[in-house]
Every structure is written in structure tokens, then in C-alpha cells.
Amino acid sequence: MAMNSEAVLAQIDDALAFCGASASDPNPTRLTRNPALLATAHAGSRPNAVAMSTTILATIERIAPNSAYSMSAASVTASSSMATPATVTNLTGVLVALRAAIEAGYLLTLQELVHATVFSDFLEMADELQRRGFKDAAGVIAGTVLEEHVRKLAAANEVETQDNEGKALKLERLNTLLARVRVYNGLEQKNVTAWYDLRNKAAHGEYEAYDHSQVAGMIQGVRDFAIRHPA
């Protein structure tokens, strides 16, 4: 069934407008730096961060279920609270990237949209977001890829991935253990630490702590790391 792209784009634009954003200006301007206002705003006044995050997430899930876009949005919400401005900003980046793909005619049918073959994996999604100017969402996604690959490396090399209570070890601990058993060297251990630190800054709204070139370098670095150390 052919997609009514105009109707879909209108839905996306409505969701962006709800946050005070647009395709040409993705900054969600309805956010405020006042946490009290973010927490108390409600329908009929100004939407709060939770309402914005929910609206954007629901739009992505409705238009592109089981796609690279919905997986990317899930990655954003898994790493930070729906109530934070950082989550709204990162979800907005994913939605704008989806809009651009539809407008360019990359996703022509609902079946193609579901499979979202434009991006073959999360790193390609991160790369595309970074090139389009959304360094923060790109940093979160690339960091998620890194964490998953490190966990797979640990499992493949019989390195413990859980503590005595059955809880998953944090990436920092896995990184130390993998370097200790010489799966990779100390320099690569430092690289993993630096990349994940950038990811954490992106997830927690420390946007001025890094720039686009550093995110681009992180994406390429994670890609090369995975090639050197397949899991």
C-alpha cells in the first residue's frame, strides 16, 4: 500500500510543533530551563517534557514501527528519563531524520517503512544524524552500539558480565576486565572510556562538552573498534 507522504509529514510536523520545533529548526523551544515548570506544566497550559517526549515517541512508533527509527528512539528513552530536556531534544533529532527520509522519497511504501532499509544498523543511523546536525542523538546511539558490542565481546571471551547478585556489570567494569585479559590493549581501553563518557554527556544534556567533530570521530572509532574486535 502506498504511503500518503503528505499526511505522514503533517503528523510529524504537528508533533514537532507541539514541542516548538520544526524540520528547519529542530530545537524544542518550548522547553524551559526551570525544572519546576517542567514538572508542573500540564495540558491547557504549556506541555511539559514528559508530554513532549511521549508525543514524539508515539509519532515515531505509529509511523515507523519496528524500524531503525523506533529502535533509535527506544535507545534514547532507555538511557534517560522521559522527563528530561535531553530526552526531548534527542527524540526530536530522530523524528526530524525520519521526516527527511520520507520527504526525500526513501521510504515509499508502508512495508519499506517498517523494514527501514535506509539505515542498515544503528551506526549508520548515528552517522546520518550527525551529518544532519543532530550530534547529541548521534552520540547516544553510537554509545549504545559501543556498550552492546563490549558486552558481546565479554561473553565471547568468557568474561563475567554479571555481578554476584545477577545484575549486569557496567560498561566501565567490562572495559577494565577485557583489557586485563588482553582482549584489547590499554590504549583501546582508554578509547572506550572516552567514547562512553561522550555518550553519557549526550544522554544527560551536557551538550557543550563536545562538538560535532568529536561525535563523528566517535562513530568512526566505534566502527573501527568493532572491526578489529569482532564479537
Tab-separated table of C-alpha atoms in Angstrom:
chain	number	residue	atom	x	y	z
A	1	MET	CA	0.000	0.000	0.000
A	2	ALA	CA	1.458	3.365	-0.947
A	3	MET	CA	2.223	5.776	1.824
A	4	ASN	CA	0.351	9.092	1.869
A	5	SER	CA	3.540	11.007	2.473
A	6	GLU	CA	1.842	14.386	2.805
A	7	ALA	CA	-0.396	13.126	5.598
A	8	VAL	CA	2.542	11.475	7.349
A	9	LEU	CA	4.665	14.614	7.078
A	10	ALA	CA	1.777	16.625	8.510
A	11	GLN	CA	1.616	14.281	11.515
A	12	ILE	CA	5.338	14.692	12.076
A	13	ASP	CA	5.121	18.476	11.755
A	14	ASP	CA	2.290	18.553	14.295
A	15	ALA	CA	4.394	16.567	16.771
A	16	LEU	CA	7.375	18.848	16.230
A	17	ALA	CA	5.204	21.952	16.613
A	18	PHE	CA	3.908	20.589	19.922
A	19	CYS	CA	7.481	20.947	21.172
A	20	GLY	CA	8.066	24.287	19.483
A	21	ALA	CA	10.311	22.670	16.880
A	22	SER	CA	10.202	22.228	13.117
A	23	ALA	CA	12.057	20.418	10.351
A	24	SER	CA	14.161	23.516	9.668
A	25	ASP	CA	14.680	24.361	13.345
A	26	PRO	CA	14.663	21.143	15.402
A	27	ASN	CA	15.472	22.857	18.706
A	28	PRO	CA	12.486	22.200	21.007
A	29	THR	CA	11.967	25.822	22.060
A	30	ARG	CA	9.010	25.087	24.355
A	31	LEU	CA	11.400	23.529	26.823
A	32	THR	CA	12.394	25.650	29.786
A	33	ARG	CA	15.454	25.602	31.988
A	34	ASN	CA	13.185	25.821	35.043
A	35	PRO	CA	12.762	22.248	36.412
A	36	ALA	CA	9.753	23.272	38.483
A	37	LEU	CA	7.882	24.436	35.406
A	38	LEU	CA	8.835	21.300	33.540
A	39	ALA	CA	7.394	19.210	36.340
A	40	THR	CA	4.153	21.147	36.889
A	41	ALA	CA	3.096	22.226	33.385
A	42	HIS	CA	0.057	20.370	32.117
A	43	ALA	CA	-2.452	20.171	29.295
A	44	GLY	CA	-4.196	23.524	28.894
A	45	SER	CA	-1.065	25.457	29.769
A	46	ARG	CA	2.396	24.545	28.491
A	47	PRO	CA	3.232	20.893	27.812
A	48	ASN	CA	5.985	19.512	29.994
A	49	ALA	CA	8.974	17.419	28.933
A	50	VAL	CA	7.159	14.127	29.565
A	51	ALA	CA	4.290	15.202	27.302
A	52	MET	CA	6.731	16.237	24.577
A	53	SER	CA	8.767	13.029	24.808
A	54	THR	CA	5.607	10.918	24.760
A	55	THR	CA	4.189	12.762	21.754
A	56	ILE	CA	7.370	12.371	19.715
A	57	LEU	CA	7.871	8.740	20.724
A	58	ALA	CA	4.254	7.862	19.891
A	59	THR	CA	4.581	9.547	16.489
A	60	ILE	CA	7.706	7.563	15.644
A	61	GLU	CA	6.141	4.285	16.780
A	62	ARG	CA	2.947	4.957	14.849
A	63	ILE	CA	4.655	5.919	11.594
A	64	ALA	CA	7.711	3.645	11.669
A	65	PRO	CA	7.148	0.632	13.942
A	66	ASN	CA	9.914	-1.968	14.191
A	67	SER	CA	12.267	0.292	12.245
A	68	ALA	CA	15.723	1.741	12.785
A	69	TYR	CA	13.946	4.924	13.838
A	70	SER	CA	11.806	3.275	16.500
A	71	MET	CA	14.825	1.331	17.757
A	72	SER	CA	16.834	4.543	17.922
A	73	ALA	CA	14.040	6.257	19.871
A	74	ALA	CA	13.894	3.286	22.238
A	75	SER	CA	17.644	3.614	22.768
A	76	VAL	CA	17.202	7.265	23.739
A	77	THR	CA	14.443	6.572	26.256
A	78	ALA	CA	16.272	3.574	27.708
A	79	SER	CA	19.250	5.726	28.625
A	80	SER	CA	17.483	8.729	30.176
A	81	SER	CA	14.223	9.801	31.792
A	82	MET	CA	11.276	10.880	29.654
A	83	ALA	CA	11.100	13.971	31.867
A	84	THR	CA	14.430	15.489	30.827
A	85	PRO	CA	15.014	18.160	28.167
A	86	ALA	CA	17.870	15.996	26.835
A	87	THR	CA	15.422	13.199	26.000
A	88	VAL	CA	13.098	15.598	24.181
A	89	THR	CA	15.989	17.023	22.181
A	90	ASN	CA	17.350	13.611	21.195
A	91	LEU	CA	13.921	12.237	20.246
A	92	THR	CA	13.318	15.344	18.158
A	93	GLY	CA	16.506	14.583	16.242
A	94	VAL	CA	15.305	11.063	15.434
A	95	LEU	CA	11.896	12.353	14.294
A	96	VAL	CA	13.452	15.001	12.052
A	97	ALA	CA	15.701	12.331	10.493
A	98	LEU	CA	12.614	10.177	9.809
A	99	ARG	CA	10.851	13.161	8.271
A	100	ALA	CA	13.804	13.873	5.984
A	101	ALA	CA	13.863	10.271	4.770
A	102	ILE	CA	10.143	10.344	3.956
A	103	GLU	CA	10.342	13.746	2.261
A	104	ALA	CA	13.269	12.576	0.135
A	105	GLY	CA	11.253	9.587	-1.044
A	106	TYR	CA	13.477	6.971	0.556
A	107	LEU	CA	10.509	5.273	2.209
A	108	LEU	CA	7.889	4.766	-0.463
A	109	THR	CA	5.621	2.083	0.964
A	110	LEU	CA	4.491	1.056	4.414
A	111	GLN	CA	6.365	-2.225	4.017
A	112	GLU	CA	9.582	-0.358	3.217
A	113	LEU	CA	8.952	1.928	6.146
A	114	VAL	CA	8.556	-0.972	8.564
A	115	HIS	CA	11.837	-2.506	7.478
A	116	ALA	CA	13.613	0.876	7.219
A	117	THR	CA	16.380	-0.399	4.980
A	118	VAL	CA	17.741	3.125	4.507
A	119	PHE	CA	19.842	2.553	7.650
A	120	SER	CA	21.302	-0.929	7.885
A	121	ASP	CA	22.313	-0.548	11.513
A	122	PHE	CA	22.489	1.829	14.430
A	123	LEU	CA	25.903	3.194	13.495
A	124	GLU	CA	24.631	4.232	10.096
A	125	MET	CA	21.718	5.918	11.847
A	126	ALA	CA	24.130	7.716	14.183
A	127	ASP	CA	26.270	8.745	11.225
A	128	GLU	CA	23.261	10.112	9.361
A	129	LEU	CA	22.026	12.032	12.402
A	130	GLN	CA	25.461	13.547	12.956
A	131	ARG	CA	25.715	14.660	9.334
A	132	ARG	CA	22.299	16.294	9.619
A	133	GLY	CA	23.408	18.258	12.660
A	134	PHE	CA	21.992	16.150	15.498
A	135	LYS	CA	25.218	15.372	17.324
A	136	ASP	CA	23.522	14.681	20.652
A	137	ALA	CA	21.185	11.946	19.438
A	138	ALA	CA	24.046	10.532	17.363
A	139	GLY	CA	26.284	10.357	20.435
A	140	VAL	CA	23.663	8.468	22.456
A	141	ILE	CA	23.051	5.944	19.668
A	142	ALA	CA	26.753	5.344	18.984
A	143	GLY	CA	27.294	4.858	22.710
A	144	THR	CA	24.521	2.271	22.817
A	145	VAL	CA	26.188	0.382	19.957
A	146	LEU	CA	29.506	0.509	21.806
A	147	GLU	CA	28.023	-0.823	25.045
A	148	GLU	CA	26.275	-3.701	23.292
A	149	HIS	CA	29.442	-4.657	21.415
A	150	VAL	CA	31.544	-4.605	24.583
A	151	ARG	CA	29.010	-6.895	26.280
A	152	LYS	CA	29.160	-9.299	23.349
A	153	LEU	CA	32.968	-9.222	23.454
A	154	ALA	CA	32.873	-10.097	27.134
A	155	ALA	CA	30.516	-13.024	26.566
A	156	ALA	CA	32.578	-14.277	23.624
A	157	ASN	CA	35.753	-14.209	25.714
A	158	GLU	CA	34.189	-15.786	28.819
A	159	VAL	CA	34.500	-12.575	30.811
A	160	GLU	CA	31.888	-12.214	33.549
A	161	THR	CA	29.036	-9.891	32.589
A	162	GLN	CA	27.060	-10.038	35.851
A	163	ASP	CA	27.861	-9.454	39.493
A	164	ASN	CA	27.171	-11.907	42.338
A	165	GLU	CA	23.569	-10.704	42.550
A	166	GLY	CA	22.926	-11.338	38.867
A	167	LYS	CA	22.960	-7.667	37.903
A	168	ALA	CA	24.610	-6.636	34.631
A	169	LEU	CA	28.068	-5.145	35.102
A	170	LYS	CA	28.506	-1.575	33.952
A	171	LEU	CA	30.484	-0.895	30.814
A	172	GLU	CA	33.363	0.638	32.776
A	173	ARG	CA	33.861	-2.647	34.643
A	174	LEU	CA	33.600	-4.755	31.479
A	175	ASN	CA	36.100	-2.477	29.765
A	176	THR	CA	38.585	-2.986	32.604
A	177	LEU	CA	38.138	-6.761	32.595
A	178	LEU	CA	38.534	-7.065	28.818
A	179	ALA	CA	41.762	-5.067	28.894
A	180	ARG	CA	43.003	-7.130	31.862
A	181	VAL	CA	42.655	-10.391	29.925
A	182	ARG	CA	44.215	-8.725	26.880
A	183	VAL	CA	41.223	-8.858	24.547
A	184	TYR	CA	42.451	-5.386	23.650
A	185	ASN	CA	45.214	-3.141	24.936
A	186	GLY	CA	45.316	-0.200	27.310
A	187	LEU	CA	45.079	2.391	24.550
A	188	GLU	CA	41.852	0.879	23.282
A	189	GLN	CA	40.584	0.700	26.852
A	190	LYS	CA	41.100	4.465	27.118
A	191	ASN	CA	39.304	4.980	23.799
A	192	VAL	CA	36.287	3.004	25.013
A	193	THR	CA	36.245	5.066	28.210
A	194	ALA	CA	36.386	8.334	26.267
A	195	TRP	CA	33.639	7.296	23.822
A	196	TYR	CA	31.331	6.207	26.607
A	197	ASP	CA	31.995	9.402	28.516
A	198	LEU	CA	30.844	11.339	25.439
A	199	ARG	CA	27.736	9.156	25.274
A	200	ASN	CA	26.921	9.912	28.916
A	201	LYS	CA	27.350	13.642	28.361
A	202	ALA	CA	24.982	13.456	25.382
A	203	ALA	CA	22.418	11.483	27.370
A	204	HIS	CA	22.488	13.931	30.279
A	205	GLY	CA	22.323	17.186	28.359
A	206	GLU	CA	25.962	18.288	28.624
A	207	TYR	CA	25.861	19.444	25.014
A	208	GLU	CA	28.658	21.993	25.261
A	209	ALA	CA	31.170	19.401	26.485
A	210	TYR	CA	31.777	18.015	22.980
A	211	ASP	CA	31.345	19.044	19.360
A	212	HIS	CA	30.267	17.557	16.029
A	213	SER	CA	33.782	16.516	15.041
A	214	GLN	CA	34.188	14.550	18.268
A	215	VAL	CA	30.901	12.725	17.679
A	216	ALA	CA	31.940	11.951	14.097
A	217	GLY	CA	35.258	10.643	15.390
A	218	MET	CA	33.473	8.540	17.985
A	219	ILE	CA	31.201	6.933	15.383
A	220	GLN	CA	34.142	6.045	13.146
A	221	GLY	CA	36.163	4.904	16.140
A	222	VAL	CA	33.418	2.570	17.363
A	223	ARG	CA	33.024	1.188	13.841
A	224	ASP	CA	36.779	0.503	13.527
A	225	PHE	CA	36.889	-0.966	17.062
A	226	ALA	CA	34.142	-3.452	16.192
A	227	ILE	CA	36.004	-4.463	13.032
A	228	ARG	CA	39.243	-5.025	14.944
A	229	HIS	CA	37.488	-6.935	17.706
A	230	PRO	CA	34.524	-8.804	16.250
A	231	ALA	CA	32.127	-10.473	18.681
